[in-house]
Short mmCIF file of C-alpha atoms in Angstrom, two decimals:
data_model
loop_
_atom_site.label_atom_id
_atom_site.label_comp_id
_atom_site.label_asym_id
_atom_site.label_seq_id
_atom_site.Cartn_x
_atom_site.Cartn_y
_atom_site.Cartn_z
CA MET I 1 -64.35 -4.34 2.24
CA LEU I 2 -62.94 -5.38 -1.22
CA CYS I 3 -66.38 -5.40 -2.88
CA ASN I 4 -66.63 -1.60 -2.28
CA GLU I 5 -63.21 -1.07 -3.63
CA ILE I 6 -63.66 -3.33 -6.69
CA ARG I 7 -67.28 -2.20 -7.51
CA GLU I 8 -66.03 1.24 -8.54
CA SER I 9 -63.41 -0.22 -10.95
CA ILE I 10 -65.64 -2.81 -12.59
CA PRO I 11 -66.77 -0.72 -15.53
CA ALA I 12 -63.18 -0.33 -16.60
CA TYR I 13 -62.46 -4.07 -16.51
CA VAL I 14 -64.33 -4.47 -19.80
CA GLY I 15 -61.56 -3.72 -22.35
CA GLU I 16 -59.83 -0.90 -20.45
CA VAL I 17 -58.00 -2.06 -17.44
CA VAL I 18 -56.77 -5.51 -16.44
CA PRO I 19 -57.74 -6.44 -12.86
CA THR I 20 -54.91 -7.41 -10.50
CA LEU I 21 -54.58 -11.01 -9.30
CA ARG I 22 -56.23 -9.90 -5.99
CA GLU I 23 -59.21 -8.49 -7.86
CA ARG I 24 -59.53 -11.44 -10.11
CA ARG I 25 -59.67 -13.75 -7.17
CA HIS I 26 -62.33 -11.73 -5.56
CA LEU I 27 -64.38 -11.67 -8.76
CA ALA I 28 -64.06 -15.49 -8.91
CA ARG I 29 -65.50 -15.84 -5.39
CA CYS I 30 -67.98 -12.98 -5.08
CA PRO I 31 -71.27 -13.62 -6.97
CA GLU I 32 -72.40 -9.96 -6.62
CA CYS I 33 -69.24 -8.47 -8.09
CA SER I 34 -69.14 -11.22 -10.70
CA ASN I 35 -72.74 -10.38 -11.82
CA GLU I 36 -71.84 -6.70 -11.96
CA LEU I 37 -68.89 -7.45 -14.24
CA THR I 38 -71.24 -9.64 -16.43
CA ARG I 39 -73.73 -6.80 -16.68
CA TYR I 40 -71.09 -4.45 -17.90
CA GLU I 41 -69.78 -7.01 -20.38
CA SER I 42 -73.23 -7.43 -21.76
CA LEU I 43 -73.74 -3.66 -22.06
CA VAL I 44 -70.48 -3.10 -23.82
CA ALA I 45 -71.20 -6.09 -26.23
CA ALA I 46 -74.70 -4.62 -26.87
CA LEU I 47 -73.14 -1.16 -27.65
CA GLY I 48 -70.78 -2.83 -30.07
CA ALA I 49 -73.56 -4.53 -31.77
CA LEU I 50 -75.20 -1.26 -32.40
CA GLU I 51 -72.54 -0.49 -35.06
CA ALA I 52 -74.19 -2.80 -37.52
CA ARG I 53 -77.68 -1.39 -36.84
CA THR I 54 -78.07 1.34 -39.37
CA ALA I 55 -80.62 3.96 -40.45
CA SER I 56 -81.89 4.58 -43.99
CA PRO I 57 -80.13 7.66 -45.43
CA PRO I 58 -82.30 10.28 -47.09
CA ALA I 59 -83.04 9.78 -50.80
CA GLY I 60 -80.43 11.39 -52.98
CA LEU I 61 -77.51 11.10 -50.52
CA VAL I 62 -76.10 8.15 -52.42
CA ARG I 63 -76.16 10.11 -55.67
CA GLU I 64 -74.38 12.93 -53.92
CA LEU I 65 -71.78 10.63 -52.58
CA GLN I 66 -71.22 8.87 -55.88
CA SER I 67 -70.62 12.22 -57.58
CA ILE I 68 -67.76 13.16 -55.32
CA PRO I 69 -64.96 11.66 -57.44
CA ALA I 70 -66.39 13.47 -60.54
CA ARG I 71 -66.73 16.73 -58.75
CA ARG I 72 -63.20 16.55 -57.56
CA SER I 73 -61.99 15.68 -61.13
CA VAL I 74 -63.77 18.67 -62.73
CA ARG I 75 -62.48 20.97 -60.02
CA ARG I 76 -59.02 19.63 -60.31
CA ARG I 77 -59.07 20.10 -64.10
CA ALA I 78 -60.30 23.68 -63.78
CA THR I 79 -57.56 24.42 -61.10
CA LEU I 80 -54.91 22.95 -63.31
CA ARG I 81 -56.06 24.97 -66.34
CA ALA I 82 -56.13 28.20 -64.29
CA ARG I 83 -52.65 27.31 -62.80
CA GLY I 84 -51.38 26.51 -66.29
CA MET I 85 -52.55 29.92 -67.62
CA GLY I 86 -50.93 31.69 -64.67
CA VAL I 87 -47.61 29.90 -65.33
CA HIS I 88 -47.79 30.68 -69.06
CA LEU I 89 -48.45 34.37 -68.39
CA ALA I 90 -45.61 34.51 -65.84
CA ARG I 91 -43.11 32.89 -68.23
CA ASN I 92 -44.05 35.06 -71.28
CA ARG I 93 -44.53 38.30 -69.38
CA GLY I 94 -42.06 40.16 -71.56
CA ALA I 95 -43.64 39.24 -74.84
CA TYR I 96 -47.15 40.06 -73.57
CA VAL I 97 -46.08 43.46 -72.14
CA GLY I 98 -44.12 44.34 -75.25
CA GLY I 99 -46.99 43.37 -77.48
CA ALA I 100 -49.38 45.44 -75.41
CA VAL I 101 -47.00 48.45 -75.69
CA ALA I 102 -46.68 47.99 -79.50
CA VAL I 103 -50.49 47.81 -79.89
CA ALA I 104 -50.91 50.95 -77.73
CA GLY I 105 -48.13 52.80 -79.67
CA THR I 106 -49.75 51.94 -83.02
CA ALA I 107 -53.14 53.10 -81.83
CA ALA I 108 -51.75 56.38 -80.52
CA ALA I 109 -49.91 57.07 -83.79
CA THR I 110 -52.98 56.34 -85.90
CA LEU I 111 -55.09 58.63 -83.70
CA TRP I 112 -52.41 61.37 -84.07
CA ARG I 113 -52.33 61.14 -87.85
CA VAL I 114 -56.25 61.28 -88.00
CA ARG I 115 -56.34 64.31 -85.80
CA ARG I 116 -53.69 66.08 -87.87
CA ARG I 117 -55.53 65.44 -91.01
CA LEU I 118 -58.76 66.81 -89.48
CA VAL I 119 -56.92 69.96 -88.26
CA THR I 120 -55.23 70.71 -91.61
CA ALA I 121 -58.38 69.99 -93.63
CA MET D 1 -68.61 2.98 -50.61
CA GLY D 2 -71.86 0.98 -50.99
CA ALA D 3 -71.07 -1.06 -47.94
CA THR D 4 -70.19 1.78 -45.63
CA TYR D 5 -72.22 4.76 -46.47
CA ARG D 6 -75.19 3.63 -44.26
CA GLU D 7 -72.84 3.01 -41.36
CA VAL D 8 -71.18 6.44 -41.73
CA TYR D 9 -74.62 8.07 -42.10
CA THR D 10 -75.80 6.32 -38.99
CA LEU D 11 -72.69 7.29 -37.00
CA CYS D 12 -73.30 10.95 -37.97
CA LEU D 13 -77.05 10.58 -37.10
CA ARG D 14 -76.09 9.28 -33.65
CA VAL D 15 -73.80 12.21 -33.09
CA LEU D 16 -75.89 14.99 -34.52
CA ARG D 17 -79.39 13.57 -33.97
CA ASP D 18 -80.58 15.52 -37.02
CA PRO D 19 -81.14 13.75 -40.45
CA ASP D 20 -80.29 16.84 -42.50
CA ASP D 21 -77.08 17.57 -40.58
CA ALA D 22 -76.10 13.91 -40.56
CA ALA D 23 -76.54 13.90 -44.45
CA GLU D 24 -74.24 16.91 -44.72
CA ALA D 25 -71.71 15.51 -42.33
CA THR D 26 -71.72 12.22 -44.35
CA GLN D 27 -70.89 14.01 -47.55
CA ASP D 28 -68.13 15.94 -45.75
CA ALA D 29 -66.79 12.74 -44.41
CA PHE D 30 -66.64 11.03 -47.83
CA LEU D 31 -65.15 14.11 -49.47
CA ARG D 32 -62.40 14.16 -46.75
CA ALA D 33 -61.92 10.43 -47.11
CA TRP D 34 -61.61 10.76 -50.95
CA LYS D 35 -59.05 13.52 -50.47
CA GLY D 36 -57.21 11.80 -47.74
CA LEU D 37 -57.01 8.33 -49.26
CA LYS D 38 -53.36 8.93 -49.97
CA GLY D 39 -52.85 9.34 -46.26
CA TYR D 40 -54.42 5.96 -45.45
CA ARG D 41 -51.43 3.77 -44.50
CA GLY D 42 -53.32 0.54 -44.06
CA ASP D 43 -52.29 0.35 -40.37
CA ALA D 44 -55.88 0.34 -39.29
CA GLN D 45 -58.88 -1.39 -40.76
CA PHE D 46 -60.36 0.67 -43.50
CA THR D 47 -63.70 0.96 -41.68
CA THR D 48 -61.99 2.10 -38.44
CA TRP D 49 -60.12 4.80 -40.49
CA LEU D 50 -63.43 5.79 -42.18
CA TYR D 51 -65.20 6.05 -38.80
CA ARG D 52 -62.41 8.25 -37.51
CA VAL D 53 -62.88 10.63 -40.48
CA ALA D 54 -66.66 10.47 -40.04
CA MET D 55 -66.45 11.25 -36.32
CA ASN D 56 -64.30 14.25 -37.18
CA ALA D 57 -66.79 15.47 -39.68
CA ALA D 58 -69.75 14.99 -37.40
CA ILE D 59 -68.05 16.70 -34.43
CA THR D 60 -66.98 19.66 -36.67
CA LYS D 61 -70.56 20.01 -37.82
CA GLN D 62 -71.77 19.83 -34.29
CA ARG D 63 -69.35 22.63 -33.29
CA SER D 64 -70.35 24.86 -36.14
CA ARG D 65 -73.94 24.25 -35.34
CA LYS D 66 -73.38 25.32 -31.73
CA ARG D 67 -71.49 28.37 -32.92
CA ARG D 68 -74.42 29.39 -35.03
CA ARG D 69 -76.53 29.01 -31.79
CA GLU D 70 -78.94 26.69 -33.49
CA ARG D 71 -81.38 24.96 -31.16
CA GLU D 72 -79.96 21.79 -29.89
CA VAL D 73 -81.98 18.89 -31.37
CA GLY D 74 -83.37 16.66 -28.76
CA ALA D 75 -83.77 12.89 -29.10
CA GLU D 76 -86.73 13.05 -31.35
CA ASP D 77 -88.71 9.98 -31.83
CA ASP D 78 -88.30 9.88 -35.65
CA VAL D 79 -84.59 9.90 -35.17
CA LEU D 80 -84.62 7.04 -32.72
CA THR D 81 -86.95 4.82 -34.77
CA GLY D 82 -84.97 5.49 -37.86
CA ILE D 83 -82.21 3.25 -36.60
CA ALA D 84 -83.51 -0.21 -36.48
CA ALA D 85 -82.04 -2.22 -33.63
CA PRO D 86 -83.89 -5.47 -33.32
CA GLY D 87 -82.42 -8.45 -31.40
CA SER D 88 -80.40 -8.75 -28.36
CA VAL D 89 -76.93 -9.72 -27.14
CA GLU D 90 -76.25 -12.48 -24.69
CA SER D 91 -72.96 -12.56 -22.76
CA ALA D 92 -71.13 -15.80 -22.11
CA ALA D 93 -72.61 -15.79 -18.59
CA GLY D 94 -76.16 -15.79 -20.03
CA ALA D 95 -77.09 -12.16 -19.41
CA ARG D 96 -79.30 -10.80 -22.17
CA VAL D 97 -79.53 -7.24 -23.21
CA GLU D 98 -82.01 -5.97 -25.72
CA LEU D 99 -80.40 -3.73 -28.35
CA GLU D 100 -83.48 -1.44 -28.72
CA ALA D 101 -83.32 -0.75 -24.91
CA VAL D 102 -79.62 0.02 -25.13
CA GLN D 103 -80.06 2.32 -28.05
CA LYS D 104 -82.93 4.27 -26.33
CA ALA D 105 -80.87 4.61 -23.13
CA LEU D 106 -77.83 5.72 -25.13
CA GLU D 107 -79.95 8.42 -26.72
CA THR D 108 -81.01 9.86 -23.45
CA LEU D 109 -77.49 10.16 -22.01
CA PRO D 110 -75.93 13.67 -21.70
CA GLU D 111 -74.10 14.56 -24.84
CA HIS D 112 -70.49 14.00 -23.43
CA TYR D 113 -71.37 10.53 -22.09
CA ARG D 114 -73.20 9.59 -25.33
CA LEU D 115 -70.19 10.64 -27.51
CA ALA D 116 -67.76 8.77 -25.18
CA LEU D 117 -69.69 5.58 -25.66
CA LEU D 118 -70.14 6.08 -29.36
CA PHE D 119 -66.40 6.57 -29.86
CA ARG D 120 -65.26 3.78 -27.63
CA ASP D 121 -67.91 1.03 -27.39
CA VAL D 122 -70.06 1.36 -30.51
CA TYR D 123 -67.40 2.33 -33.08
CA GLY D 124 -64.36 0.86 -31.38
CA LEU D 125 -62.10 3.97 -31.69
CA SER D 126 -59.19 4.21 -29.29
CA ILE D 127 -58.99 6.43 -26.24
CA GLU D 128 -56.27 8.35 -28.00
CA GLU D 129 -58.45 9.07 -31.06
CA MET D 130 -61.33 10.05 -28.79
CA ALA D 131 -59.15 12.45 -26.75
CA ARG D 132 -57.80 14.09 -30.01
CA GLU D 133 -61.21 14.48 -31.58
CA LEU D 134 -62.85 15.89 -28.40
CA ASP D 135 -59.81 17.91 -27.51
CA ILE D 136 -59.44 16.47 -24.05
CA SER D 137 -56.66 14.59 -22.33
CA GLU D 138 -56.55 10.73 -22.50
CA THR D 139 -57.16 10.56 -18.76
CA ALA D 140 -60.27 12.64 -19.14
CA ALA D 141 -61.39 10.45 -22.00
CA LYS D 142 -61.00 7.30 -19.89
CA VAL D 143 -62.84 8.89 -16.94
CA ARG D 144 -65.63 9.94 -19.33
CA VAL D 145 -66.06 6.35 -20.74
CA HIS D 146 -66.02 4.96 -17.23
CA ARG D 147 -68.71 7.34 -15.94
CA ALA D 148 -70.72 6.94 -19.09
CA ARG D 149 -70.86 3.17 -18.72
CA LYS D 150 -71.95 3.58 -15.11
CA ARG D 151 -74.67 6.02 -16.15
CA LEU D 152 -75.89 3.72 -18.89
CA LYS D 153 -75.98 0.62 -16.50
CA ALA D 154 -78.03 2.76 -14.04
CA LEU D 155 -80.54 3.53 -16.82
CA MET D 156 -80.72 -0.01 -17.97
CA PHE D 157 -80.89 -1.71 -14.58
CA PRO D 158 -82.36 0.95 -12.25
CA GLY D 159 -82.97 -1.29 -9.28
CA GLU D 160 -79.49 -2.61 -9.00
CA PRO D 161 -76.55 -1.44 -6.79
CA GLY D 162 -74.72 1.52 -8.26
CA ALA D 163 -77.96 2.78 -9.88
CA GLU D 164 -78.14 5.81 -7.48
CA GLN D 165 -76.51 8.40 -9.80
#
């Protein structure tokens, strides 16, 4: 019987599947199947209406959400500063290494002179 | 943000059924939305796009909660009554459905059916989006929505044909 065939498909007729001409004709003539479809249409409409029914969020959540752009700006500036420092060091590696060697050499020479004076004294 | 944070929080609450987890998922959703604004092409309504981001955040939170083997939060009364749903919907044929009753019935569905109806019928996301977020095929997503609707109808109208589930 067509009712049994169609009854299984009725939930999908609401926004998912388009019934065939044969199925639409049956729905127009059969009060039970037509009522079944109406039930599902009402249920799906009610589910859709729930979207606008909202809960009250916990206190403080709005403040947290409003701080998101600022948090991201601060983090981005810190990241950019760290990246900038890294780029600067990479580009001037030679000068920094050379400078470190010069400082180490000067310190070593000074230490050697001081020790020599102490030994000869 | 002001017009949507309540909707996003409620979406997360409906998925996670815990106010603290829902608040965390809401923050995560807005963080991702802020970061991903460049990727919003305007091909979908902004709220639809935001719901998609929020669903992803809520489901990610749900998965991490399961991985930590936390106790699954049942449909506690304070979670249900926190979402006000007065009123009813009347179809063109005159059938009236009370929203409070639908909301309560939705909360008692098994999780996979509840998520299917949240995705498709409450928040209007596509089958494709649902399949992607839940990591299932589109066919499986369609079947899940179909069965979820049948289960919901059986809960709402227990004496009617098809109620024997």
